[in-house]
Short mmCIF file of C-alpha atoms in Angstrom, two decimals:
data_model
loop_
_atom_site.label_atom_id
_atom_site.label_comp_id
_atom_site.label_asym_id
_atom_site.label_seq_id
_atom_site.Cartn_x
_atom_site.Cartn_y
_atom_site.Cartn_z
CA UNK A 403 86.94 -89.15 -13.73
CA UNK A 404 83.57 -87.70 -15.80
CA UNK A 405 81.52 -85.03 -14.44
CA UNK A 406 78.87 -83.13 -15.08
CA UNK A 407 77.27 -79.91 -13.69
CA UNK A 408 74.04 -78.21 -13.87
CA UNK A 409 74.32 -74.66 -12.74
CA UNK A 410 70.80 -74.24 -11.73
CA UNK A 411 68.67 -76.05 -9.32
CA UNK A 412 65.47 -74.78 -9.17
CA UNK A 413 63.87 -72.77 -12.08
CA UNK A 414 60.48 -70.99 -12.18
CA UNK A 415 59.13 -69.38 -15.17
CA UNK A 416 55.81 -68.68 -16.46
CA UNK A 417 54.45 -70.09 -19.42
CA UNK A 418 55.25 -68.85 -23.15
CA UNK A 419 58.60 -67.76 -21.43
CA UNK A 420 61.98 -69.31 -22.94
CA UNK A 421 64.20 -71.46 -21.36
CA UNK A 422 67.76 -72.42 -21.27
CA UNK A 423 69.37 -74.99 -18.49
CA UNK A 424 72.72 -74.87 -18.63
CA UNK A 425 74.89 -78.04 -18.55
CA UNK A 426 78.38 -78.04 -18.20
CA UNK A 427 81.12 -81.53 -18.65
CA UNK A 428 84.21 -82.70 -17.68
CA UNK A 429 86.07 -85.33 -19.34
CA UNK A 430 89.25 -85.35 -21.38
CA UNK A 431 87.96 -87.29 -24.35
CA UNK A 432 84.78 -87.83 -26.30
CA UNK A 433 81.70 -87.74 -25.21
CA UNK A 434 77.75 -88.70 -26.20
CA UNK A 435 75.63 -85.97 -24.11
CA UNK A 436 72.07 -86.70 -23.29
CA UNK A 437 68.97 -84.32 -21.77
CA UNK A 438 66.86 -86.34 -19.63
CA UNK A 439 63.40 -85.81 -18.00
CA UNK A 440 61.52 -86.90 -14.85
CA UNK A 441 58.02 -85.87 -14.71
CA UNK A 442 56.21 -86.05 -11.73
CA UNK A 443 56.14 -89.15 -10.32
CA UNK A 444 57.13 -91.08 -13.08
CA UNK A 445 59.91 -92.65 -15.13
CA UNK A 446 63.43 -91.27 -16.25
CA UNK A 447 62.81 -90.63 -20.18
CA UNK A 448 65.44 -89.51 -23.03
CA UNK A 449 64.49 -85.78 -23.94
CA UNK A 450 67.48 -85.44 -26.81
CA UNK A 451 71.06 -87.01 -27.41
CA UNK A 452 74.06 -85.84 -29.21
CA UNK A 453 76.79 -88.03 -30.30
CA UNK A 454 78.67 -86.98 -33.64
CA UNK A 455 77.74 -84.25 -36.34
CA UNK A 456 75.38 -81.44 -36.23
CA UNK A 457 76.20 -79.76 -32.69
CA UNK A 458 72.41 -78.82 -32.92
CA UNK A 459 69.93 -81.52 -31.37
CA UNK A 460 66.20 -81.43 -31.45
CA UNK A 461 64.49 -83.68 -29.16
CA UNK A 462 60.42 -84.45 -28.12
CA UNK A 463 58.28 -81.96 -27.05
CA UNK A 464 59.79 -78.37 -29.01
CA UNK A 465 63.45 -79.19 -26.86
CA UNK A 466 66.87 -78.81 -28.67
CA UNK A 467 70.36 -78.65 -27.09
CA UNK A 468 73.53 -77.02 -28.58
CA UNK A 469 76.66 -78.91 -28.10
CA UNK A 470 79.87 -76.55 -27.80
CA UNK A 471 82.99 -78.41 -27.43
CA UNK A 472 84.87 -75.50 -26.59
CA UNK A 473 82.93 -74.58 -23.60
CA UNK A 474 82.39 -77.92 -22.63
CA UNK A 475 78.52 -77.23 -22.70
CA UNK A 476 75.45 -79.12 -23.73
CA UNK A 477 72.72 -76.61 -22.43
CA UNK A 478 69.28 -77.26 -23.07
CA UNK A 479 66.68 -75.13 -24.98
CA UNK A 480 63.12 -74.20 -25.72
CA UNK A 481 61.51 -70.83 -26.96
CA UNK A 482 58.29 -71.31 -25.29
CA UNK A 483 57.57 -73.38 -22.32
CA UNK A 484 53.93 -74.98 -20.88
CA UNK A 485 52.77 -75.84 -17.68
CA UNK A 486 52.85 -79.49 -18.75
CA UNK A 487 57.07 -78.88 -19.00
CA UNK A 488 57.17 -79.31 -15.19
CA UNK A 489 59.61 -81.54 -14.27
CA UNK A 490 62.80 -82.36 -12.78
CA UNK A 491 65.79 -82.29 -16.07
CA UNK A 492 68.92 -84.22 -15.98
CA UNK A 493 72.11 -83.64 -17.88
CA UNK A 494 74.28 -86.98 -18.38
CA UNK A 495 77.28 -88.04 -19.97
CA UNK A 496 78.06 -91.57 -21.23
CA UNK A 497 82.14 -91.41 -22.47
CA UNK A 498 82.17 -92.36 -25.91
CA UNK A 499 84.10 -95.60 -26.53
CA UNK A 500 83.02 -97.07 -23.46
CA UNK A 501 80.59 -99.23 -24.28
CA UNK A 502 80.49 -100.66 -20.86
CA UNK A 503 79.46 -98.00 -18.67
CA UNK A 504 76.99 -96.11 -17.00
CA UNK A 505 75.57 -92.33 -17.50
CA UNK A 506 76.88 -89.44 -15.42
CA UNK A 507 74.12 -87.52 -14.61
CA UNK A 508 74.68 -83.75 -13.17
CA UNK A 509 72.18 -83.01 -9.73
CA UNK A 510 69.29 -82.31 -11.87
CA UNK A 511 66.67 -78.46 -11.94
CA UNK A 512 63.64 -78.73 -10.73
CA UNK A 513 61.45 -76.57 -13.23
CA UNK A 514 58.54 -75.32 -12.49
CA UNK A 515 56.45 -73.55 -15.17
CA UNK A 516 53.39 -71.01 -13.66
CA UNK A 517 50.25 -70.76 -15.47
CA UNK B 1180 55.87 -96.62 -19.72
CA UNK B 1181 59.00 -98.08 -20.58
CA UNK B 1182 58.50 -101.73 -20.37
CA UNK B 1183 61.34 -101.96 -17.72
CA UNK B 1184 60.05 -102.79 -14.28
CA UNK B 1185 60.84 -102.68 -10.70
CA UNK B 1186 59.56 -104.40 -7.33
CA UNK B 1187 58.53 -103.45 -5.04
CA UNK B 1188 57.76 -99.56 -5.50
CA UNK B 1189 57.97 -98.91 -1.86
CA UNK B 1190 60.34 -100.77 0.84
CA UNK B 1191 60.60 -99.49 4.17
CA UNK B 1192 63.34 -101.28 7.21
CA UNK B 1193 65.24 -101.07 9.80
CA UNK B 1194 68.98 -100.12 10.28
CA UNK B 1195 71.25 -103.23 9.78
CA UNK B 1196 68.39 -104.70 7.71
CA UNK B 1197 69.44 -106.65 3.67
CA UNK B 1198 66.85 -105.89 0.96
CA UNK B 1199 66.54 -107.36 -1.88
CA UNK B 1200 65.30 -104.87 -5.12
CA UNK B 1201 63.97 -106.90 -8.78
CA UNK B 1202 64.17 -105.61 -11.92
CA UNK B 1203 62.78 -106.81 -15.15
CA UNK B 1204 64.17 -105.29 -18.53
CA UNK B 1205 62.20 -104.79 -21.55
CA UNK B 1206 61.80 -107.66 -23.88
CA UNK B 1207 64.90 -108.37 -25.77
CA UNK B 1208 67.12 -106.10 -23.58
CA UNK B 1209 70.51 -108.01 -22.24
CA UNK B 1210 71.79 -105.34 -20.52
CA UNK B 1211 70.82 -103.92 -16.94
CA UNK B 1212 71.87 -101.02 -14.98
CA UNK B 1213 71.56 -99.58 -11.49
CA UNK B 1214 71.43 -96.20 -10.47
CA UNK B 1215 70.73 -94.48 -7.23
CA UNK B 1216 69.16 -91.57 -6.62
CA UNK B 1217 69.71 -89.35 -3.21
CA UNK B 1218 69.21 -86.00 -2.54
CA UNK B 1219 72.75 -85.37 -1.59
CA UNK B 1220 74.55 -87.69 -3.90
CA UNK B 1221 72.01 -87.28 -7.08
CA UNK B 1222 71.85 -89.85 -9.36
CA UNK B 1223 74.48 -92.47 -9.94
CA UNK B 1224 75.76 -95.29 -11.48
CA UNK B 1225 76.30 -98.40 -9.50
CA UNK B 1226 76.74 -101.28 -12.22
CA UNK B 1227 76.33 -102.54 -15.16
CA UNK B 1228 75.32 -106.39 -16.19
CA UNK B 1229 75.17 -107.66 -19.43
CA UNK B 1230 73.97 -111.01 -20.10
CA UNK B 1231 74.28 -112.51 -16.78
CA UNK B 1232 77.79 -110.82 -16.27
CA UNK B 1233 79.06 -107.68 -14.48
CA UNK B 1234 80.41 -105.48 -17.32
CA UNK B 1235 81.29 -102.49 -15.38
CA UNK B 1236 81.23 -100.95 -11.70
CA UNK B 1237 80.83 -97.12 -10.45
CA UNK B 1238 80.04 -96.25 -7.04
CA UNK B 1239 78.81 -99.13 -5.55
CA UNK B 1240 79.39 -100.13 -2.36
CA UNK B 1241 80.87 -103.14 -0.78
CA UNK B 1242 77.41 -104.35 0.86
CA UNK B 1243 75.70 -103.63 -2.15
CA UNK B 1244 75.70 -106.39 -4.75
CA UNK B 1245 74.19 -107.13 -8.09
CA UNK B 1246 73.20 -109.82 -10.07
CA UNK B 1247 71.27 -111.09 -13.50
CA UNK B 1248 69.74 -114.24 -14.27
CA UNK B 1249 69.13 -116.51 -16.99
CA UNK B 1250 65.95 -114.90 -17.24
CA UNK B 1251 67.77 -111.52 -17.52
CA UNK B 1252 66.05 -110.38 -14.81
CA UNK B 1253 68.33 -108.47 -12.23
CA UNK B 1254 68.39 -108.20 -8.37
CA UNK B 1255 70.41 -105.80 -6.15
CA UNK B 1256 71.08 -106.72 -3.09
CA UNK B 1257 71.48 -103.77 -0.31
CA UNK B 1258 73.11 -105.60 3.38
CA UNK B 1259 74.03 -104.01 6.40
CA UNK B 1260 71.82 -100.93 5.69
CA UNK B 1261 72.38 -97.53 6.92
CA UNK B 1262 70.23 -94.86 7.24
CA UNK B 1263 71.94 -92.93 4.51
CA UNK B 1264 71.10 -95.89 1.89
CA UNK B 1265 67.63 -94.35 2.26
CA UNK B 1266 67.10 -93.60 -1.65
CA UNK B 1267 65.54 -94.08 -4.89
CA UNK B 1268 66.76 -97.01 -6.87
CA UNK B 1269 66.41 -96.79 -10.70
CA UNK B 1270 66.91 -99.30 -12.80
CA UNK B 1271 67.98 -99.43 -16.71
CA UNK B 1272 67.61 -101.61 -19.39
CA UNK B 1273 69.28 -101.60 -23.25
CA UNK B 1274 70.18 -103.92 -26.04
CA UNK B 1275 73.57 -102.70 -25.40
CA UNK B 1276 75.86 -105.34 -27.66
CA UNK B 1277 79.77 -105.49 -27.03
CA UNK B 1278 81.76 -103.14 -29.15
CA UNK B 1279 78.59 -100.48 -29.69
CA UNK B 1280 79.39 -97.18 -28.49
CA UNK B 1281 75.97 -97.10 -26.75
CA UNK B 1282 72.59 -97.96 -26.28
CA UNK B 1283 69.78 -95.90 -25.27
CA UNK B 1284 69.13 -97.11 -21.81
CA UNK B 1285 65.44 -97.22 -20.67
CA UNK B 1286 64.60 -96.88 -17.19
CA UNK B 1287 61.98 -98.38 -14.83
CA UNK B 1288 59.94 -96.19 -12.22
CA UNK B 1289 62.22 -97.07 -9.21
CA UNK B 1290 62.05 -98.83 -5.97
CA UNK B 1291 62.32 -96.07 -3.05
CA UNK B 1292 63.84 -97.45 0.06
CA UNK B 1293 63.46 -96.01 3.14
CA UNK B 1294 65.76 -97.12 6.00
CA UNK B 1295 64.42 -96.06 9.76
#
């Protein structure tokens, strides 16, 4: 079976520092790779996706991802964070191929950004 | 907003209590999913439906069940409830189509259930 971990839980940086959450899979074939977000009391929405090609993603909001299919990583990026980038992040799988089939998400970081 | 949405918001029972959750996908969607969210389990995947019929399962539990309707609205019922079912239930929507790799799913805003 799919996994996928996040190696940090909690995160707190101050703003205009850079950030990188690392996300790490587990599956034996291939995969699409997604960074999601949860703001504060609202909805899950899609941050960036990888599926094929260019191993570098750019998503909303400055974010970009780097997938490395040797490490099986997919951590997340951005070189200067805000206040407003408070919010819980998920890391998810969805095995390619399987077009019936739900996302693996990893536990999630809670990241909170100081002014 | 994502155009997928979910009654109630809140739902608070008793141990031993069935709920009922509703979920309403975004227009032109045919395919609903449910996740749960706990603090010890995360989130996760309890089943697909696509078009009115179950397309795939993950950890869902026997006294949970699912359904969609003609409407394409879904409901997932939660019987026998413990007090570990106490969680946040998310549900997806996509235009997922058979034979696509995948659809972006869209979520809704939840339904958290509280079981005392």
């Amino acid at each position: 079976a799919q996994s996928v971990s996040q190696h940090n839980h909690h995160v707190i940086l101050s703003e205009a520092a850079s950030l990188e959450l690392g996300c790490n899979y587990s599956y034996g074939g291939t995969v699409n790779l997604f960074w999601y977000v949860q703001y504060p009391g609202q909805h899950l929405q899609l941050l960036l996706k990888y599926f094929s090609g260019d191993p570098l993603v750019k998503g909303i909001k400055g974010f970009e991802a780097e997938f490395i299919k040797s490490k099986f990583s997919f951590n997340l990026r951005k070189p200067s964070v805000q206040w407003s980038d408070t919010a819980e992040y998920f890391c998810a799988l969805h095995r390619s191929g399987g077009g019936a089939d739900g996302l693996t998400f990893g536990k999630g970081t809670h990241l909170i950004i100081q002014p | 907003d994502s155009g997928v949405t979910q009654t109630p918001k809140h739902l608070i029972t008793a141990t031993g209590q069935r709920v009922t959750l509703r979920c309403s996908p975004r227009s032109g969607d045919l395919s609903v999913y449910w996740y749960q969210q706990s603090l010890d389990q995360g989130l996760q995947f309890l089943i697909q439906y696509y078009n009115g019929e179950e397309r795939a399962k993950g950890n869902i539990l026997e006294r949970f069940s699912a359904q969609q309707f003609p409407d394409l609205h879904s409901e997932l019922n939660l019987s026998s409830l413990e007090l570990g079912d106490s969680a946040l239930y998310f549900c997806a929507s996509s235009v997922y189509t058979s034979g696509r790799s995948y659809n972006e799913q869209f979520f809704g805003p939840g339904t958290r259930l509280t079981v005392l």
